[in-house]
Amino acid sequence: MKYTSTRNNSLAVSSSFAIANGISEEGGLFVPEKIPQVSKEFIGELAPLSYKERADKILPLFLTDYGEDEIKGYTSAAYSDNFEGETPAPVKCLRRGVSVLELWHGPTCAFKDMALQLLPYLLTGAAKRELGGKQSVILVATSGDTGKAALEGFKDVDGTKILVFFPDRGVSPMQKLQMTTQEGNNVGVSAIEGNFDDAQTGVKAIFTDPAVKARLAENNMSFSSANSINWGRLVPQIVYYFSAYADLIKQGVIENGDKINFTVPTGNFGNILAAYYALKMGLPVNRLICASNENDVLTEFLTTGRYNRVRKFHTTVSPSMDILISSNLERLIFHLLGDDSDETKKLFASLSENGEYTVSEELLGKIKSVFAAGCCNDAETVETIAKTYKENRYLSDTHTGVAIRVYNDYAERTGDKTPTVIVSTASPYKFSKAVLGALTGGCFKSESEFDMVSELEEITGIPAPAPLRGLKGKTPRFTGVCKKEDMRKEVYGLLGIEG
Ligand SMILES: *Cc1c(COP(=O)(O)O)cnc(C)c1O
């Protein structure tokens, strides 16, 4: 199976090439040329299997140049006791006809672990084949969750080094502590003076600097990318949509062949795009419901066909969804245009030049036949967390709170009774302040992050995940704050190269 690019559909490369390189040369995203199809029997056979075994059935359909045994080795390492509990992606009943797929039992307590625990293996395997065994250097600019998940995934992985930059004043106290206490011999973490855009711009500049690339090449190293446009981040996410469906069969909630809905709290459109690939492979899906916070650019696009990033940016209680440019949407549009890269290129040129694009009525029709969309503000999110806890004894984080709210509105508006899975993307304890505030009406006994975790535990009787509890009292290992112009020096320092 070959991969092509959303901006040059004459390209045909292997999955290893796509994963090792991250993004195509002309700026397009790698996509599968043909989407593999599965039968009803195939899906039925997943029901008795473990998560790892389900992954072993699905991943080889896309990663045809990896050996099946190679993949089995990778999934054994990625989906084992680094996830708390019996399975990495449990499905729990919220209320009759509505379930929750929890994707946050990994080492960093957010759904990005589902992909980033596996990606380092996929990447080093690919680098052996495609980059002549050069050492992979991963640079990440993060606004919070991605940085920590990438660090945990790549720590002590042979043949890799990882350096994460985060904005000094742009991450939550818990997120900062998670990163600055990171263990591992191949990792570096640095705060930078400035905001997330400064970190992102700095990383991009280094990534594309020919002088830096040449220095790396002299030292038998090469840059790779762990961000969410890498196909190696998307393909592991397809697995849990099948896994959730298989669990619903096992639980007797549905019969094989019944259609279900998924509601996904969305930012960069990676998670929900994986659901779309699952649907296109043959998973019986009725609607994909895209949930946004006050940054409602996707709600507008999916309902009107106009994407307009020129709007106010809102900082919300669900920060991982505070995004105005959803990069992975480009893949959906390419597919809906019948894999037309010329047309895709035009739309995205318009986005970067004019800040907007509008798709045809025909394409909007195709979107609406699969997607529904909605958004809510912080007050509605917090109200929903409180209500869901009170009525269903289910404690959700803020991102999941957005999804529950948007689904409830959707169900009321449409009367759709299709069994629905709400995708839960983070532990409530990762956003303790907002979640505790939702339950106490905004009263806090203490402003300390760990006191809030303890109070939330006392009120709900639900223990915080071990990786977050374990942070208490840990001494930060990376305390440096570097200036924007010193980021290159930091990179050379970590790699042990003279600058
Ligand atoms: C990254 C993230 C999201 C958004 O996922 P996308 O794939 O970017 O749409 C939602 N919730 C949490 C907790 C996240 O970390």
PDB file of N, CA and C in Angstrom, residues 382 433-445 447:
ATOM      1  N   VAL A 382     -18.456  23.841  32.237  1.00  0.00           N
ATOM      2  CA  VAL A 382     -18.391  23.651  33.684  1.00  0.00           C
ATOM      3  C   VAL A 382     -19.739  23.148  34.217  1.00  0.00           C
ATOM      4  N   LYS A 433      -8.312  22.298  38.651  1.00  0.00           N
ATOM      5  CA  LYS A 433      -8.916  23.549  39.106  1.00  0.00           C
ATOM      6  C   LYS A 433     -10.306  23.740  38.505  1.00  0.00           C
ATOM      7  N   ALA A 434     -10.401  23.584  37.191  1.00  0.00           N
ATOM      8  CA  ALA A 434     -11.695  23.797  36.535  1.00  0.00           C
ATOM      9  C   ALA A 434     -12.706  22.730  36.972  1.00  0.00           C
ATOM     10  N   VAL A 435     -12.237  21.494  37.121  1.00  0.00           N
ATOM     11  CA  VAL A 435     -13.155  20.404  37.464  1.00  0.00           C
ATOM     12  C   VAL A 435     -13.627  20.545  38.916  1.00  0.00           C
ATOM     13  N   LEU A 436     -12.685  20.839  39.813  1.00  0.00           N
ATOM     14  CA  LEU A 436     -13.066  21.051  41.217  1.00  0.00           C
ATOM     15  C   LEU A 436     -14.020  22.231  41.321  1.00  0.00           C
ATOM     16  N   GLY A 437     -13.689  23.302  40.617  1.00  0.00           N
ATOM     17  CA  GLY A 437     -14.553  24.491  40.628  1.00  0.00           C
ATOM     18  C   GLY A 437     -15.961  24.163  40.158  1.00  0.00           C
ATOM     19  N   ALA A 438     -16.065  23.243  39.185  1.00  0.00           N
ATOM     20  CA  ALA A 438     -17.387  22.857  38.681  1.00  0.00           C
ATOM     21  C   ALA A 438     -18.207  22.194  39.785  1.00  0.00           C
ATOM     22  N   LEU A 439     -17.547  21.400  40.625  1.00  0.00           N
ATOM     23  CA  LEU A 439     -18.272  20.670  41.671  1.00  0.00           C
ATOM     24  C   LEU A 439     -18.549  21.528  42.899  1.00  0.00           C
ATOM     25  N   THR A 440     -17.687  22.504  43.166  1.00  0.00           N
ATOM     26  CA  THR A 440     -17.845  23.298  44.392  1.00  0.00           C
ATOM     27  C   THR A 440     -18.464  24.665  44.125  1.00  0.00           C
ATOM     28  N   GLY A 441     -18.829  24.930  42.891  1.00  0.00           N
ATOM     29  CA  GLY A 441     -19.367  26.244  42.562  1.00  0.00           C
ATOM     30  C   GLY A 441     -18.299  27.318  42.595  1.00  0.00           C
ATOM     31  N   GLY A 442     -17.066  26.909  42.338  1.00  0.00           N
ATOM     32  CA  GLY A 442     -15.982  27.898  42.237  1.00  0.00           C
ATOM     33  C   GLY A 442     -15.298  28.214  43.552  1.00  0.00           C
ATOM     34  N   CYS A 443     -15.561  27.410  44.620  1.00  0.00           N
ATOM     35  CA  CYS A 443     -14.878  27.642  45.907  1.00  0.00           C
ATOM     36  C   CYS A 443     -13.638  26.762  46.012  1.00  0.00           C
ATOM     37  N   PHE A 444     -12.532  27.356  46.397  1.00  0.00           N
ATOM     38  CA  PHE A 444     -11.291  26.593  46.570  1.00  0.00           C
ATOM     39  C   PHE A 444     -10.756  26.804  47.977  1.00  0.00           C
ATOM     40  N   LYS A 445     -10.395  25.696  48.649  1.00  0.00           N
ATOM     41  CA  LYS A 445      -9.799  25.822  49.975  1.00  0.00           C
ATOM     42  C   LYS A 445      -8.374  26.322  49.864  1.00  0.00           C
ATOM     43  N   GLU A 447      -5.101  27.369  46.761  1.00  0.00           N
ATOM     44  CA  GLU A 447      -4.781  27.618  45.357  1.00  0.00           C
ATOM     45  C   GLU A 447      -3.689  26.671  44.854  1.00  0.00           C
TER      46      GLU A 447
END
